[in-house]
């Protein structure tokens, strides 16, 4: 077992969400004695939205969810940990269908109301006997808390990850909770990892999807651990409506702005926790790119920096090697002018106008780099485009986790 | 000092090239007792071609060479090791101009006939006093062999790298030799690292450029160590013409095909040696992608695999984790169909038609992965596009070299 990340944050107190009842069970997908199947029963009337990986080799679970999302309603979520079921051909597809059918039979709903997500090794079909036994066990089990669910969906995660936000819609206070797993193979492409959000608010599925897309663009799509996009990235948001607010259908509805802001904050919190549990991470790094020609260009430059092994190892070594940031800007394939560029570590500008600043004093930068929260700023001096992304450093821990064992 | 790469190959016997006289000197760009300035005097009539980094933050040396290449003739090459002079503003530009002027004064030629390349830390202006003293020393020194030059241009390289090829043009036997340096920050974008090729053949500069572009596309542009493109990548080819063949100006000329093939082979040999000296490398990995929709698409998929930290750490761990290859294909952003894909390690197909092969036996794959030369094959089953690229594994050695010291 890998040690708990030094960047770990405590699991917050997450309240129950009316209309959503999580339960966990032991499917024993691997040789371990822990819960690895999570089942969340959802009341009738629950709307759903989701963002899924753009991988060309997406898992059958992702394909299943993509299809089910077109209907906009949900009655259950099933999450398997320890086996991603990706790249398993017809057997993998059959396993997802069987699992959805069995959950539907338990609940008396359509299989298309059942959302399925799996995470773990690629290429091994999900053992349907274990999955069904686990599902039956979870269906018969008592409702659990979100912490149990957050632990049950994890794989190489070193700490359980969750977040909560509240908003007021009209005269009702609504609550949003989210749980997420992810540590390696993190470079979400429009979606990410496995993340699940539950709210008691009533939100029309189309509008919920619009809000989730927006939140995703500024959170899950702005993090990377290793630049490796998973075949199973899935974020689903379920709105049970149990709080009884007038359903949100557009930004014209009272409370929609507050709900959107809460969802944005929730997704950002969850995304940051994934970075904090990045494999081998010892530093949490925020990369801010400003004055690029467009936001998209700023994002691609920020990701080029955040994915550079040389930048990430320099931060691991607490080395103020800003030349590697220059390199990463230069290779991004985006408009940049060397002689207009300025670079900042923490609050200290280290280089500007194409060279190191006059009388550059490394002391405050060295001090900043000794901390666990690192900030790299790049000002391109070209336009109004900006982006912020988050990553972690690249350490011996990453190599140990991914090379020193046989999968 | 880092240990010699386990993948190192012996330095071949490189003959002198008539019309090219290398010499080395100690400019002492760093606290070391070794030659770090290389000066190659070239006879009048030498033609030149080059490929240079596409980095948006290219060094002043790269800009200098780009301009000088438009003239097509060369009288000298100066290479500094230990300081890349990149991102140093006006002072860096002035240093290159001064160095070229001084070499031109020694030789009685134009500064634009002098080619300059530097490698090492980014952001520190090249100390012009050291550079000029080193240049003067090299000018006064005796001619050295290519091995001395190959050692003098190296930085974190753990072994000197060179190659030789011969071809017959008409009734003349011509010789091509090349030396190269590079170990980290290797992901050439049309060009790469510092590589220098010398031939006694007579080749018109325009045709030499055409041949070098072709060779580059199948060699330097097909390797990666860490996906980080340098600000200083430079490959220059010098043809002194001293062998007295009728100058090659197009493929219609007798011997042009033989010369092109020799140049291709030379560049590929040099490029492979850079991968073999990849920082921390313990395995040399060839990635072959076939039946993609186009060659370009195949190349991008191959690079996605070759740059994936999870694939590279799996190879380091001798782990037949082909699911990570699936992941890297899926994230490449190129056309791919999961259910048409097949994957091979060495000569063993491990997965096809969207799942693991029936009765997959890991034993021959495990045996292949124990070796130092690893082959990964991906057949996309879509078209006629193909590409081969080369990389190395990602080990603790890479982290140690890049994170465990302060630059």
XYZ file of N, CA, C and O in Angstrom, chain A residues 54-60 63 87-89 93 122-123 185 226-231 279 308-311 313-314 316-324 326-327 329-331 333-336 338-339 341 351 354-356 362 366 394-396 398-400 402-407, chain B residues 54-60 63 87-89 93 122-123 185 226-231 279 308-311 313-314 316-324 326-327 329-331 333-336 338-339 341 351 354-356 362 366 394-396 398-400 402-407:
536
model
N -12.946 11.468 -24.015
C -12.897 11.517 -25.474
C -11.974 10.442 -26.044
O -11.704 10.441 -27.234
N -11.469 9.563 -25.190
C -10.578 8.503 -25.685
C -11.238 7.721 -26.806
O -12.417 7.400 -26.753
N -10.424 7.401 -27.836
C -10.923 6.584 -28.945
C -11.023 5.115 -28.532
O -11.464 4.281 -29.307
N -10.542 4.806 -27.347
C -10.590 3.432 -26.854
C -11.398 3.375 -25.569
O -11.044 2.692 -24.614
N -12.512 4.109 -25.549
C -13.322 4.222 -24.336
C -13.862 2.858 -23.912
O -14.100 1.974 -24.730
N -14.074 2.726 -22.613
C -14.590 1.477 -22.049
C -16.054 1.293 -22.420
O -16.750 2.253 -22.747
N -16.574 0.049 -22.322
C -18.006 -0.162 -22.597
C -18.887 0.584 -21.601
O -20.003 0.991 -21.946
N -19.371 3.984 -23.034
C -20.336 3.937 -24.137
C -21.758 3.784 -23.616
O -22.692 4.394 -24.130
N -11.403 -2.273 -23.077
C -10.751 -3.084 -24.088
C -10.967 -4.571 -23.811
O -10.021 -5.356 -23.724
N -12.212 -4.950 -23.647
C -12.543 -6.351 -23.360
C -13.581 -6.892 -24.339
O -14.180 -7.946 -24.090
N -13.822 -6.166 -25.445
C -14.657 -6.681 -26.521
C -16.087 -6.976 -26.102
O -16.646 -6.323 -25.216
N -18.823 -5.666 -22.976
C -20.129 -5.050 -23.238
C -21.244 -5.851 -22.567
O -22.152 -5.290 -21.953
N -6.867 -2.428 -17.267
C -7.449 -2.462 -18.609
C -7.244 -3.853 -19.196
O -6.185 -4.449 -19.032
N -8.243 -4.360 -19.896
C -8.039 -5.568 -20.697
C -8.557 -6.854 -20.102
O -8.466 -7.901 -20.736
N -2.852 8.126 -14.473
C -3.568 8.151 -15.750
C -4.570 9.304 -15.750
O -5.738 9.133 -16.076
N -0.150 13.024 -15.237
C 0.897 12.451 -16.073
C 0.634 12.582 -17.563
O 1.343 11.992 -18.378
N -0.394 13.341 -17.933
C -0.669 13.528 -19.356
C -1.297 12.315 -20.020
O -1.505 12.319 -21.229
N -1.578 11.284 -19.250
C -2.146 10.062 -19.812
C -3.654 10.018 -19.578
O -4.113 9.859 -18.448
N -4.409 10.161 -20.678
C -5.867 10.214 -20.594
C -6.449 8.809 -20.466
O -6.151 7.938 -21.273
N -7.281 8.616 -19.495
C -7.853 7.296 -19.219
C -8.902 6.890 -20.239
O -9.493 7.724 -20.918
N -9.125 5.592 -20.339
C -10.184 5.040 -21.193
C -11.535 5.056 -20.494
O -12.523 4.641 -21.076
N -0.057 10.407 -8.356
C 0.896 9.358 -7.970
C 2.270 9.962 -7.683
O 2.877 10.590 -8.541
N 5.177 18.886 -18.662
C 6.599 18.740 -18.968
C 7.328 17.978 -17.864
O 7.400 18.438 -16.713
N 7.902 16.828 -18.197
C 8.656 16.080 -17.175
C 9.795 16.902 -16.587
O 10.105 16.773 -15.402
N 10.417 17.765 -17.401
C 11.550 18.546 -16.892
C 11.085 19.642 -15.942
O 11.768 19.938 -14.957
N 9.942 20.264 -16.210
C 9.402 21.247 -15.265
C 9.012 20.541 -13.966
O 9.346 20.988 -12.862
N 10.021 17.680 -12.670
C 11.136 17.179 -11.860
C 11.901 18.345 -11.225
O 12.414 18.218 -10.114
N 11.960 19.484 -11.916
C 12.620 20.658 -11.322
C 11.883 21.074 -10.047
O 12.515 21.357 -9.023
N 10.005 19.161 -8.189
C 10.272 18.110 -7.188
C 11.609 18.365 -6.503
O 11.762 18.155 -5.303
N 12.591 18.830 -7.284
C 13.918 19.098 -6.740
C 14.050 20.478 -6.122
O 15.144 20.895 -5.763
N 12.925 21.212 -6.033
C 12.917 22.581 -5.469
C 13.947 23.454 -6.176
O 14.668 24.238 -5.567
N 14.009 23.282 -7.489
C 15.025 23.927 -8.307
C 14.367 25.043 -9.118
O 13.463 24.784 -9.907
N 14.816 26.269 -8.943
C 14.215 27.424 -9.635
C 14.666 27.465 -11.083
O 15.169 28.465 -11.589
N 14.479 26.371 -11.778
C 14.978 26.228 -13.140
C 13.941 26.771 -14.121
O 13.272 26.015 -14.835
N 13.816 28.081 -14.181
C 12.764 28.701 -14.998
C 13.022 28.502 -16.488
O 12.109 28.635 -17.300
N 14.244 28.155 -16.870
C 14.534 27.883 -18.274
C 13.680 26.730 -18.808
O 13.334 26.698 -19.989
N 13.330 25.799 -17.918
C 12.483 24.685 -18.363
C 11.056 25.161 -18.640
O 10.354 24.577 -19.454
N 10.441 28.161 -19.913
C 10.639 28.747 -21.249
C 10.546 27.654 -22.315
O 9.850 27.796 -23.330
N 11.252 26.561 -22.072
C 11.232 25.434 -23.012
C 9.803 24.961 -23.253
O 9.380 24.764 -24.397
N 6.967 26.524 -22.828
C 6.198 27.514 -23.602
C 6.575 27.387 -25.072
O 5.716 27.341 -25.958
N 7.857 27.273 -25.323
C 8.345 27.240 -26.702
C 7.885 26.049 -27.499
O 7.723 26.120 -28.710
N 7.648 24.930 -26.807
C 7.285 23.701 -27.538
C 5.784 23.535 -27.699
O 5.335 22.578 -28.330
N 3.540 24.881 -29.394
C 2.921 25.004 -30.710
C 1.911 26.134 -30.782
O 1.122 26.219 -31.713
N 1.932 27.022 -29.799
C 1.002 28.148 -29.748
C 1.765 29.454 -29.929
O 2.956 29.515 -29.620
N 1.075 30.507 -30.404
C 1.752 31.800 -30.548
C 2.409 32.240 -29.243
O 1.792 32.210 -28.184
N 3.676 32.605 -29.331
C 4.433 33.099 -28.192
C 5.598 33.876 -28.772
O 6.115 33.523 -29.836
N 9.262 35.135 -27.657
C 10.265 34.992 -26.618
C 10.534 36.310 -25.909
O 10.623 36.368 -24.682
N 10.625 37.397 -26.664
C 11.074 38.653 -26.073
C 9.958 39.427 -25.372
O 10.184 40.512 -24.841
N 7.823 37.576 -23.245
C 7.432 36.608 -22.220
C 7.933 37.036 -20.849
O 9.062 37.497 -20.717
N 11.961 36.247 -14.878
C 12.434 36.563 -16.226
C 11.383 37.402 -16.925
O 10.184 37.192 -16.746
N 12.453 38.506 -22.450
C 13.384 37.607 -23.124
C 14.662 37.312 -22.385
O 15.577 36.725 -22.947
N 14.761 37.694 -21.114
C 15.939 37.306 -20.338
C 15.639 37.399 -18.846
O 14.563 37.844 -18.448
N 16.556 36.954 -18.019
C 16.382 37.033 -16.573
C 16.274 38.496 -16.153
O 16.866 39.376 -16.780
N 17.464 34.891 -6.161
C 16.801 33.593 -6.114
C 16.219 33.274 -4.739
O 15.389 32.383 -4.607
N 13.500 30.385 -4.003
C 13.903 29.150 -3.329
C 12.992 28.892 -2.133
O 12.578 27.758 -1.873
N 6.808 15.543 -10.360
C 7.143 14.181 -10.829
C 8.317 13.685 -9.999
O 9.411 14.257 -10.061
N 8.075 12.630 -9.233
C 9.056 12.192 -8.237
C 9.384 10.704 -8.399
O 8.755 9.999 -9.181
N 10.332 10.259 -7.600
C 10.623 8.824 -7.551
C 9.370 8.019 -7.209
O 9.219 6.883 -7.644
N 6.364 8.354 -8.313
C 5.614 8.001 -9.527
C 6.243 6.788 -10.204
O 5.542 5.875 -10.639
N 7.569 6.775 -10.287
C 8.259 5.649 -10.917
C 8.027 4.382 -10.090
O 7.741 3.312 -10.634
N 8.136 4.514 -8.780
C 7.959 3.336 -7.921
C 6.573 2.742 -8.104
O 6.413 1.531 -8.252
N 4.570 2.957 -10.647
C 4.241 2.485 -11.991
C 5.266 1.559 -12.638
O 4.971 0.949 -13.657
N 6.458 1.487 -12.080
C 7.477 0.634 -12.707
C 7.966 -0.466 -11.773
O 8.436 -1.495 -12.238
N 7.852 -0.260 -10.495
C 8.482 -1.187 -9.570
C 7.593 -2.356 -9.197
O 7.948 -3.182 -8.371
N 6.414 -2.437 -9.779
C 5.579 -3.610 -9.519
C 5.121 -4.169 -10.855
O 5.159 -3.505 -11.876
N 4.722 -5.418 -10.871
C 4.141 -6.032 -12.055
C 2.644 -5.977 -11.901
O 2.112 -6.423 -10.900
N 1.947 -5.452 -12.899
C 0.494 -5.306 -12.769
C -0.191 -6.645 -12.993
O 0.371 -7.560 -13.556
N 11.645 24.102 -33.934
C 10.467 24.934 -34.158
C 10.017 25.628 -32.881
O 8.967 26.245 -32.855
N 10.798 25.510 -31.819
C 10.419 26.160 -30.564
C 10.172 27.646 -30.781
O 10.912 28.313 -31.497
N 9.114 28.157 -30.112
C 8.816 29.589 -30.180
C 9.787 30.388 -29.306
O 9.748 31.613 -29.300
N 10.599 29.683 -28.550
C 11.570 30.344 -27.674
C 12.985 29.934 -28.068
O 13.838 29.677 -27.222
N 13.224 29.872 -29.364
C 14.510 29.399 -29.871
C 15.656 30.293 -29.401
O 15.495 31.488 -29.182
N 16.833 29.691 -29.277
C 18.029 30.403 -28.827
C 18.520 31.349 -29.928
O 18.199 31.176 -31.107
N 19.318 32.353 -29.558
C 19.875 33.250 -30.583
C 20.772 32.504 -31.566
O 20.880 32.902 -32.730
N 18.516 31.243 -34.234
C 18.135 32.342 -35.130
C 19.282 32.716 -36.067
O 19.086 32.998 -37.242
N 17.231 32.289 -24.241
C 16.452 33.194 -23.412
C 17.360 34.139 -22.626
O 17.291 34.244 -21.409
N 18.240 34.800 -23.347
C 19.177 35.721 -22.699
C 19.135 37.111 -23.336
O 20.036 37.930 -23.111
N 18.096 37.361 -24.152
C 17.864 38.712 -24.665
C 18.991 39.241 -25.523
O 19.680 38.495 -26.229
N 22.213 37.574 -27.933
C 22.378 37.848 -29.363
C 23.763 38.450 -29.631
O 24.450 38.072 -30.584
N 19.649 27.031 -19.666
C 18.900 28.101 -20.319
C 18.898 29.325 -19.417
O 18.766 29.207 -18.205
N 19.040 30.503 -20.001
C 18.803 31.729 -19.244
C 20.039 32.461 -18.767
O 19.922 33.520 -18.170
N 15.638 16.486 -22.533
C 14.965 17.539 -23.298
C 14.975 17.163 -24.783
O 15.337 17.948 -25.650
N 11.769 12.509 -23.492
C 10.848 12.981 -22.468
C 9.758 13.904 -22.997
O 9.030 14.506 -22.220
N 9.642 14.013 -24.316
C 8.585 14.854 -24.871
C 8.864 16.342 -24.742
O 8.021 17.164 -25.107
N 10.023 16.703 -24.222
C 10.336 18.112 -24.012
C 11.255 18.625 -25.121
O 12.427 18.256 -25.199
N 10.705 19.496 -25.984
C 11.441 20.008 -27.130
C 12.380 21.129 -26.707
O 11.965 22.084 -26.064
N 13.622 21.011 -27.099
C 14.649 21.968 -26.690
C 14.522 23.301 -27.419
O 13.948 23.388 -28.497
N 15.074 24.326 -26.803
C 15.140 25.649 -27.423
C 16.319 25.771 -28.374
O 16.508 26.812 -28.996
N 18.144 10.083 -20.751
C 18.414 10.180 -19.311
C 17.748 9.040 -18.553
O 16.528 8.882 -18.601
N 4.156 8.401 -23.462
C 3.294 8.108 -22.317
C 4.117 7.670 -21.107
O 4.795 6.637 -21.135
N 4.058 8.413 -20.000
C 4.793 8.007 -18.805
C 4.373 6.620 -18.321
O 5.203 5.863 -17.806
N 3.094 6.277 -18.491
C 2.637 4.976 -17.991
C 3.145 3.830 -18.864
O 3.476 2.760 -18.349
N 3.236 4.040 -20.181
C 3.829 3.009 -21.045
C 5.313 2.859 -20.708
O 5.842 1.754 -20.549
N 7.019 3.634 -17.979
C 7.308 3.031 -16.682
C 6.966 1.535 -16.695
O 7.643 0.743 -16.041
N 5.931 1.149 -17.446
C 5.610 -0.286 -17.549
C 6.784 -1.041 -18.177
O 7.177 -2.112 -17.691
N 9.906 -0.101 -18.178
C 10.981 -0.092 -17.173
C 10.772 -1.223 -16.178
O 11.727 -1.863 -15.737
N 9.511 -1.483 -15.807
C 9.192 -2.532 -14.840
C 9.051 -3.906 -15.486
O 8.651 -4.853 -14.816
N 9.361 -3.996 -16.797
C 9.247 -5.264 -17.536
C 7.860 -5.863 -17.366
O 7.681 -7.066 -17.197
N 6.878 -4.974 -17.436
C 5.492 -5.325 -17.166
C 4.721 -5.318 -18.489
O 4.646 -4.297 -19.159
N 4.142 -6.461 -18.856
C 3.425 -6.576 -20.132
C 2.052 -5.917 -20.038
O 1.030 -6.505 -20.345
N 2.050 -4.666 -19.613
C 0.799 -3.947 -19.365
C 0.325 -3.292 -20.653
O 0.409 -2.078 -20.837
N -0.216 -4.118 -21.573
C -0.602 -3.607 -22.884
C -1.804 -2.678 -22.807
O -2.057 -1.913 -23.736
N -2.536 -2.716 -21.706
C -3.663 -1.791 -21.540
C -3.208 -0.343 -21.597
O -3.946 0.543 -22.035
N -1.971 -0.102 -21.160
C -1.469 1.279 -21.211
C -1.189 1.705 -22.647
O -1.249 2.884 -22.972
N -3.101 0.673 -25.153
C -4.470 1.003 -25.570
C -4.806 2.428 -25.154
O -5.316 3.230 -25.946
N -4.515 2.745 -23.910
C -4.795 4.084 -23.393
C -4.111 5.140 -24.249
O -4.720 6.139 -24.638
N -3.053 4.977 -27.342
C -3.683 5.085 -28.662
C -4.955 5.913 -28.532
O -5.211 6.830 -29.315
N -5.732 5.612 -27.507
C -7.032 6.265 -27.334
C -6.938 7.748 -27.102
O -7.825 8.507 -27.481
N -5.833 8.207 -26.490
C -5.730 9.633 -26.148
C -5.069 10.446 -27.247
O -4.958 11.667 -27.126
N -5.869 11.465 -30.065
C -6.653 12.425 -30.832
C -6.692 12.107 -32.319
O -7.079 12.941 -33.130
N -6.284 10.909 -32.672
C -6.257 10.486 -34.077
C -7.303 9.392 -34.301
O -7.649 8.675 -33.366
N -7.763 9.243 -35.560
C -8.727 8.178 -35.829
C -8.214 6.814 -35.373
O -7.080 6.441 -35.679
N -9.035 6.115 -34.621
C -8.708 4.764 -34.154
C -10.030 4.111 -33.813
O -10.954 4.781 -33.365
N -11.415 1.096 -31.547
C -11.035 0.150 -30.507
C -11.151 -1.299 -30.981
O -10.252 -2.107 -30.751
N -12.225 -1.621 -31.683
C -12.474 -3.025 -32.003
C -11.705 -3.509 -33.231
O -11.837 -4.668 -33.631
N -8.283 -2.673 -33.450
C -6.906 -2.479 -32.993
C -6.249 -3.807 -32.637
O -6.860 -4.664 -32.023
N -3.178 -8.527 -28.078
C -4.584 -8.123 -28.106
C -4.975 -7.834 -29.540
O -4.176 -7.321 -30.322
N -10.245 -5.689 -30.275
C -10.859 -5.044 -29.121
C -10.769 -5.802 -27.815
O -11.414 -5.427 -26.845
N -9.983 -6.889 -27.775
C -9.797 -7.566 -26.486
C -8.517 -8.402 -26.530
O -7.874 -8.513 -27.569
N -8.143 -8.981 -25.412
C -6.957 -9.837 -25.352
C -7.161 -11.042 -26.262
O -8.282 -11.509 -26.438
N 1.555 -15.127 -21.573
C 2.428 -13.994 -21.296
C 3.908 -14.364 -21.345
O 4.768 -13.488 -21.429
N 6.952 -11.737 -21.587
C 7.783 -11.459 -20.412
C 9.263 -11.634 -20.766
O 10.115 -10.835 -20.361
N 11.220 5.005 -18.824
C 11.252 6.076 -17.824
C 11.542 5.435 -16.479
O 10.746 4.644 -15.969
N 12.688 5.784 -15.907
C 13.174 5.091 -14.712
C 13.499 6.077 -13.586
O 13.473 7.292 -13.777
N 13.847 5.501 -12.442
C 14.327 6.339 -11.343
C 15.514 7.194 -11.784
O 15.715 8.295 -11.275
N 15.957 8.866 -14.501
C 15.503 10.153 -15.057
C 15.168 11.138 -13.944
O 15.541 12.313 -14.001
N 14.471 10.633 -12.922
C 14.106 11.506 -11.798
C 15.375 11.966 -11.080
O 15.525 13.143 -10.737
N 16.296 11.040 -10.851
C 17.530 11.396 -10.146
C 18.290 12.483 -10.890
O 18.742 13.465 -10.300
N 17.187 14.693 -12.990
C 16.481 15.961 -13.172
C 15.879 16.575 -11.923
O 15.479 17.730 -11.938
N 15.760 15.799 -10.859
C 15.134 16.348 -9.644
C 16.072 16.330 -8.453
O 15.908 17.112 -7.540
N 17.046 15.452 -8.465
C 17.844 15.268 -7.260
C 19.042 16.206 -7.186
O 19.855 16.108 -6.279
N 19.174 17.094 -8.157
C 20.241 18.077 -8.043
C 19.646 19.468 -8.277
O 18.573 19.615 -8.815
N 20.355 20.474 -7.825
C 19.931 21.846 -8.089
C 20.775 22.346 -9.247
O 21.986 22.248 -9.225
N 20.101 22.866 -10.273
C 20.851 23.294 -11.464
C 21.508 24.646 -11.234
O 21.137 25.376 -10.339
